[in-house]
Short mmCIF file of C-alpha atoms in Angstrom, two decimals:
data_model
loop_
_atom_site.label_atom_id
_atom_site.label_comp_id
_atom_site.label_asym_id
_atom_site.label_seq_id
_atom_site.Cartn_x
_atom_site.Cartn_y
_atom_site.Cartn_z
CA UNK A 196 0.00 0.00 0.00
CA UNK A 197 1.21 3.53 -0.65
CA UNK A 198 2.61 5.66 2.17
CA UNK A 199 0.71 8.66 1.62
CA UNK A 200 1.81 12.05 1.76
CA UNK A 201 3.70 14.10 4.51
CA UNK A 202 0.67 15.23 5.92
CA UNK A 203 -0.90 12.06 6.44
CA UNK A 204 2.69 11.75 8.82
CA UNK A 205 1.49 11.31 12.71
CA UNK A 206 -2.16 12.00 11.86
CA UNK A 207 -4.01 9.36 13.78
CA UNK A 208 -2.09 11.05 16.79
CA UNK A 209 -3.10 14.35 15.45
CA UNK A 210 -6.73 13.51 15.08
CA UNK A 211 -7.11 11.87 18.54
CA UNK A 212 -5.77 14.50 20.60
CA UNK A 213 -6.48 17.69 18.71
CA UNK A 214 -9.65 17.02 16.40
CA UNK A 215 -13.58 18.35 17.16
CA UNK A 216 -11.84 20.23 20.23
CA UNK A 217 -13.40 23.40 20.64
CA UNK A 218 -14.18 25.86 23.15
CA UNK A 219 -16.45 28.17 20.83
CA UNK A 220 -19.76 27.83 19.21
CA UNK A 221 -20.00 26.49 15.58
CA UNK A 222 -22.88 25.76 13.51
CA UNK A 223 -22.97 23.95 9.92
CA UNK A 224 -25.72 23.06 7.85
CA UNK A 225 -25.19 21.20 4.47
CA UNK A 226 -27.62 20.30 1.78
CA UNK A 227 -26.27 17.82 -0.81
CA UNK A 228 -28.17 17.06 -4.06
CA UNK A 229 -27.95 13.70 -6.21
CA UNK A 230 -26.25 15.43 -8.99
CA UNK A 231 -22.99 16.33 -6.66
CA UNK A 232 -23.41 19.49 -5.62
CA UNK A 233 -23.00 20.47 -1.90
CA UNK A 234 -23.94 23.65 -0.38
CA UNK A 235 -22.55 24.23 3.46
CA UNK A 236 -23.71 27.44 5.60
CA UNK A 237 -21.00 27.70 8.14
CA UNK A 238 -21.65 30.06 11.52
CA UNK A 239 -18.78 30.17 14.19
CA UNK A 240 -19.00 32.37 17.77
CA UNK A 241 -15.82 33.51 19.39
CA UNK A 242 -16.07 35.52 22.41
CA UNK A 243 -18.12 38.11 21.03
CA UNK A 244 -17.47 38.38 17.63
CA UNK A 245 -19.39 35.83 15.03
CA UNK A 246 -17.50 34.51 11.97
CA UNK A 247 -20.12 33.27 9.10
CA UNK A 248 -19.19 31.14 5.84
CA UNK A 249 -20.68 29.97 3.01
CA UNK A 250 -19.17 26.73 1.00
CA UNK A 251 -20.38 25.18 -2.49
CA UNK A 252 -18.78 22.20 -3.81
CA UNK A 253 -19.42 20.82 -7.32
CA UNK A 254 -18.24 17.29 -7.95
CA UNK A 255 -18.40 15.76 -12.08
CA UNK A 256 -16.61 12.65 -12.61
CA UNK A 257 -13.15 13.57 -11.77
CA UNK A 258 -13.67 17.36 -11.40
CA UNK A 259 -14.42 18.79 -8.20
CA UNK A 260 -14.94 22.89 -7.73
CA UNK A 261 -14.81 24.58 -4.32
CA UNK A 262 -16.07 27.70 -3.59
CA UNK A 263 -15.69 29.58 -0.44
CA UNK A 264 -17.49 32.79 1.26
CA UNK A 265 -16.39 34.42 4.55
CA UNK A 266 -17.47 37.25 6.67
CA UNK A 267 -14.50 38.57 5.89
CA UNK A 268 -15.16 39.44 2.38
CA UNK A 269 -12.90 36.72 0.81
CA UNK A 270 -13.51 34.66 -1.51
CA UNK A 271 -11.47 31.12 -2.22
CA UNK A 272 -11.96 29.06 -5.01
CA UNK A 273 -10.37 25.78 -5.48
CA UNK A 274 -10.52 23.43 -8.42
CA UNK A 275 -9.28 19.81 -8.49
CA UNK A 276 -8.54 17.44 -10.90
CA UNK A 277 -8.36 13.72 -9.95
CA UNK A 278 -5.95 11.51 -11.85
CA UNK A 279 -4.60 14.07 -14.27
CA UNK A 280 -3.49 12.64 -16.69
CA UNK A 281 -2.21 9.45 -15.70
CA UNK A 282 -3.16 7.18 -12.38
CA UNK A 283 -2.68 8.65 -9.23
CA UNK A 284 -1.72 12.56 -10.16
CA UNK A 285 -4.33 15.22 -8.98
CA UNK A 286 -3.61 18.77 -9.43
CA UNK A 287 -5.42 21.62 -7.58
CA UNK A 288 -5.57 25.26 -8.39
CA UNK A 289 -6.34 27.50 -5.62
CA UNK A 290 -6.91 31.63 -5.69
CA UNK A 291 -8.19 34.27 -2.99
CA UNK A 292 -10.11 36.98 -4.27
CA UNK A 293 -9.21 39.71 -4.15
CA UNK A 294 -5.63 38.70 -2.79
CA UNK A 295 -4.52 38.76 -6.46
CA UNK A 296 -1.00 37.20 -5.27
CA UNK A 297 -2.61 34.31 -3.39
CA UNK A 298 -3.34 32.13 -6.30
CA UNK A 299 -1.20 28.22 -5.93
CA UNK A 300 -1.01 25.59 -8.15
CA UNK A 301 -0.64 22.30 -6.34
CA UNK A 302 0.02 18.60 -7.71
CA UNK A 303 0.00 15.42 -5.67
CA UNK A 304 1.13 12.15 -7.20
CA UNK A 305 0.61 8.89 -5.28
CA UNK A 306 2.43 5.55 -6.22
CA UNK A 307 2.89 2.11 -4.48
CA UNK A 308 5.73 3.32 -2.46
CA UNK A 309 5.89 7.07 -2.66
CA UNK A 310 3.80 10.19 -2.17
CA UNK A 311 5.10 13.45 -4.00
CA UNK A 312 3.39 16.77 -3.54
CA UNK A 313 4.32 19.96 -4.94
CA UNK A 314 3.14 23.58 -5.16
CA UNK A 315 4.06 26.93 -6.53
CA UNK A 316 2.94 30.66 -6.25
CA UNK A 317 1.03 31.87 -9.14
CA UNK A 318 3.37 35.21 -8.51
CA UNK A 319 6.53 37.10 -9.88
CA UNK A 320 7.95 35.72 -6.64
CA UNK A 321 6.69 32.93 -6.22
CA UNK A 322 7.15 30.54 -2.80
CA UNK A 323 7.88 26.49 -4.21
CA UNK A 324 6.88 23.68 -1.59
CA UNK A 325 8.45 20.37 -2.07
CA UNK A 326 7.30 17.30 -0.20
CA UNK A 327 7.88 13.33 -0.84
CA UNK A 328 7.72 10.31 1.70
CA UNK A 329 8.96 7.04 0.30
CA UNK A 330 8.73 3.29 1.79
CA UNK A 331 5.85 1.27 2.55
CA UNK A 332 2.39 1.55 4.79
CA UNK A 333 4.80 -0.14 7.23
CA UNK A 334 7.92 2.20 6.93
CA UNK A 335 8.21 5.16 5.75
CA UNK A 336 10.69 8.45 5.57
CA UNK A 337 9.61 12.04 3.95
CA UNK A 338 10.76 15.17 3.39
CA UNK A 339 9.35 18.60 3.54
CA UNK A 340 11.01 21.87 2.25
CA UNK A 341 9.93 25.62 1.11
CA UNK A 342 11.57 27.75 -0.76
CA UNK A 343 11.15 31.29 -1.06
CA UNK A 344 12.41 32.89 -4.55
CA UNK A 345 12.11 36.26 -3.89
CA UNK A 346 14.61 36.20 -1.07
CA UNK A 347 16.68 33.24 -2.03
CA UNK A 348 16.31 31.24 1.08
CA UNK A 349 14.80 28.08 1.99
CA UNK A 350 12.25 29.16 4.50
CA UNK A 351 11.17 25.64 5.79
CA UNK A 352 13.16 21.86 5.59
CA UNK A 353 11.43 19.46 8.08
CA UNK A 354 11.52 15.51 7.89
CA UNK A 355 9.76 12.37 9.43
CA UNK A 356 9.96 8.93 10.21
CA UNK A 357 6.93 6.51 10.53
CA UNK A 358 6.31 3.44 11.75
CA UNK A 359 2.83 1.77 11.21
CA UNK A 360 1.37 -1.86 12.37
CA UNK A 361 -2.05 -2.49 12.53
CA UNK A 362 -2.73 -1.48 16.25
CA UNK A 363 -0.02 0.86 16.62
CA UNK A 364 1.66 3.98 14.36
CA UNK A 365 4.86 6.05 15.80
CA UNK A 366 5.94 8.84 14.18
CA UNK A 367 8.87 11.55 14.62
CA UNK A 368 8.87 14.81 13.25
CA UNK A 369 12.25 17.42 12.94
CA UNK A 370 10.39 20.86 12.61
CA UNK A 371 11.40 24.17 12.59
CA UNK A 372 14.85 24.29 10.33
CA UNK A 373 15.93 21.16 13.05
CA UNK A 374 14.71 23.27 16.50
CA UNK A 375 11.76 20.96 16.91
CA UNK A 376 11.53 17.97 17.77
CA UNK A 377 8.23 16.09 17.68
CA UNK A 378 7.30 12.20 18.97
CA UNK A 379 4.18 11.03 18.90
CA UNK A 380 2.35 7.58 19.04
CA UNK A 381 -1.51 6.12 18.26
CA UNK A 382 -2.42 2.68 19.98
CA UNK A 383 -5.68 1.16 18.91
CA UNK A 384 -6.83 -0.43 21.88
CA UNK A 385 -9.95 -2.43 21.09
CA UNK A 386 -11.17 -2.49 17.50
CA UNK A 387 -14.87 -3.08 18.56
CA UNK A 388 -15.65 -0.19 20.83
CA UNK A 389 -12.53 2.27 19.04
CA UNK A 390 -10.78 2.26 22.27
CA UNK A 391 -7.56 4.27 21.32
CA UNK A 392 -4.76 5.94 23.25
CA UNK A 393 -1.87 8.23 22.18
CA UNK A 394 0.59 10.86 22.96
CA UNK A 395 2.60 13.82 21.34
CA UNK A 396 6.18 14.77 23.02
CA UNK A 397 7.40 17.96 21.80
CA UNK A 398 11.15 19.70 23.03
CA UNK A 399 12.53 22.88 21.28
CA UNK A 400 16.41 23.12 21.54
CA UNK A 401 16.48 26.81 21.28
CA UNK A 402 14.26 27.14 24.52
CA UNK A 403 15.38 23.65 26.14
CA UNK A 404 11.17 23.63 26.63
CA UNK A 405 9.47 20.05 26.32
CA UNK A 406 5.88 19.49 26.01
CA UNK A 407 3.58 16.62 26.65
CA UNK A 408 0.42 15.78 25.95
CA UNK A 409 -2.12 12.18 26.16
CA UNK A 410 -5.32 11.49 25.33
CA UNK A 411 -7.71 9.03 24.73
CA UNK A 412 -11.12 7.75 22.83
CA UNK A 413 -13.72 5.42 23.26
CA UNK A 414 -17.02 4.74 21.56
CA UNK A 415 -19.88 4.32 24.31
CA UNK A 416 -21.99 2.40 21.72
CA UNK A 417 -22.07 2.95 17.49
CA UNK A 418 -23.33 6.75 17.26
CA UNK A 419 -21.31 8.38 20.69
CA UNK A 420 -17.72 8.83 21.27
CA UNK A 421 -15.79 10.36 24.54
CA UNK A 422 -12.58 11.99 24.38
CA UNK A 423 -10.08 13.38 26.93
CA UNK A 424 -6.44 15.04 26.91
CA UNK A 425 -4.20 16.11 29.20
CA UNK A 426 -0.92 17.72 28.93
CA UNK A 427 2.01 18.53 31.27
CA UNK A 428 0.96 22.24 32.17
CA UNK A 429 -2.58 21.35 33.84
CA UNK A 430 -4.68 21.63 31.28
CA UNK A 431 -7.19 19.04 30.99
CA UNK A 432 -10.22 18.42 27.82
CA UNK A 433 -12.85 16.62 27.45
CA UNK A 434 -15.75 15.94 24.33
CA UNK A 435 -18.75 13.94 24.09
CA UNK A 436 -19.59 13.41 20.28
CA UNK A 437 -23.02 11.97 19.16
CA UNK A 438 -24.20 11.67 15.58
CA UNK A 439 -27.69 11.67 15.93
CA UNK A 440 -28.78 11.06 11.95
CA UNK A 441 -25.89 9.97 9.72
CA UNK A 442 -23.10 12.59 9.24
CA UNK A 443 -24.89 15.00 11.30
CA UNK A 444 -23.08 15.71 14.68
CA UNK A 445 -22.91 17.38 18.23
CA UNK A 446 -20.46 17.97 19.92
CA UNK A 447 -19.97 19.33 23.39
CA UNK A 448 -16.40 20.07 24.55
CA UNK A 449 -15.20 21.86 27.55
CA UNK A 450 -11.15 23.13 28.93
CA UNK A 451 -9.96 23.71 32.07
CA UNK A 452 -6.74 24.66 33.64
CA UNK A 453 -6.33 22.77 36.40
CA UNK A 454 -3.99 24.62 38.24
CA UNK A 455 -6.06 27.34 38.31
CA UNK A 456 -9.62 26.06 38.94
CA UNK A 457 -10.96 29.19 40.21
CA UNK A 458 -10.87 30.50 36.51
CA UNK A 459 -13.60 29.64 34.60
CA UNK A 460 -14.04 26.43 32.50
CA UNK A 461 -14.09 27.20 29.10
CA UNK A 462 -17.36 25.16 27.03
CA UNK A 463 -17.90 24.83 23.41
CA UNK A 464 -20.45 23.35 21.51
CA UNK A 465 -21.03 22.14 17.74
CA UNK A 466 -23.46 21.27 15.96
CA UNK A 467 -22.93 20.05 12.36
CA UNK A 468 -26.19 18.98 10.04
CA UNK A 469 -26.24 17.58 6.56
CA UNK A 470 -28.98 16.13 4.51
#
């Protein structure tokens, strides 16, 4: 099987302890029709201030055409192109309006035993991303590294190492032009109820500053799932999840620094609907 791409480096940890965590209030309603189009109205609370979105997605065969509205007054469109000319290439063409700098064209090429992506600044100066991981589903290295042509440098170089069974995935990342260094681990517990556990261990030479953080998952029966995390300065999560009608959600999440209890605990709540 192929390794993927960089991103998909460390995810399962990345998912359990980060993902549907959320201490504001977020609404989402999608309608999707039988001729693959998908419209999404998006509405997210933070402190006081309300962020609103609206997404449409068109999908034809192997053409796929996002468009996205913010509150802000931008606008981001994003076409994709599924096997592009031969098995396993997709290219995607992204632009901001009215950011007329922002535009990107991406390609991503998957094989048996690699994973290439690359992207480039639709700009007189444009910034080139390079990333590859080779190996299997069971070992596998990669590579990630940005270059910046209007000032000559390289203005990112990271690399990875993972190792993937199927109850268990370690990963180590080098971040941060070699600074960061980045351990983390996903153990499947129990296939039938999703038990899982994992943990992220993060130390920054510059500052001599480690951080650690573990959570876990379990699914209380087919439709809820619990999550907590933890990490070494007191803070402490937890999320119930329930999907109520298929692919529509709730969550309820809350924070709290537990060092500090007298400060208040900090509650979010989502709600995500599609029909």
């Amino acid at each position: 099987m192929a390794p993927g791409l960089y991103t998909d480096i460390g995810k399962k940890t990345r998912d359990l302890l980060y993902k549907d965590y959320n201490t504001h209030q977020k609404f989402s309603l999608t309608t999707c029709s039988p001729h693959g189009v998908a419209i999404t109205a998006a509405g997210t609370r933070k402190n006081e201030s309300i962020f609103g979105e609206l997404h449409t997605q068109i999908k034809n065969k192997k053409l796929m055409v996002d468009v996205k509205a913010n509150s802000e007054s931008d606008l981001l469109t994003t076409i994709t192109v599924d096997e592009f000319g031969t098995p396993g290439l997709k290219s995607i063409l992204s632009l901001v309006v009215p950011d007329q700098r922002s535009g990107k064209l991406e390609l991503q090429y998957l094989h048996e035993y690699a994973g290439v992506n690359a992207s480039i600044g639709l700009n007189p100066n444009p910034m080139v991303n390079l990333s590859g991981v080779f190996g299997s589903k069971a070992l596998s290295v990669g590579v990630d590294v940005s270059f910046d042509t209007a000032t000559s440098n390289f203005t990112k170089y990271n690399a990875a190492l993972s190792l993937t069974s199927p109850d268990l995935i370690a990963s180590l990342h080098l971040n941060n032009h070699g600074d960061t260094l980045v351990a983390s681990y996903y153990h499947l517990v129990k296939h039938h109820s999703g038990t899982a556990v994992g943990a992220e261990l993060s130390h920054s030479v510059s500052r001599n500053e480690s951080t650690l953080i573990f959570g876990s998952q379990h699914s209380l029966d087919p439709h809820t799932t619990v999550k907590a995390r933890f990490n070494n300065y007191g803070m402490a999560s937890a999320l119930v999840q329930h999907e109520w009608r298929p692919k529509s959600f709730i969550t309820i999440s809350g924070e709290v620094d537990t060092k500090a209890i007298e400060k208040s605990t900090k509650v979010g709540l989502s709600l995500l609907l599609k029909h």
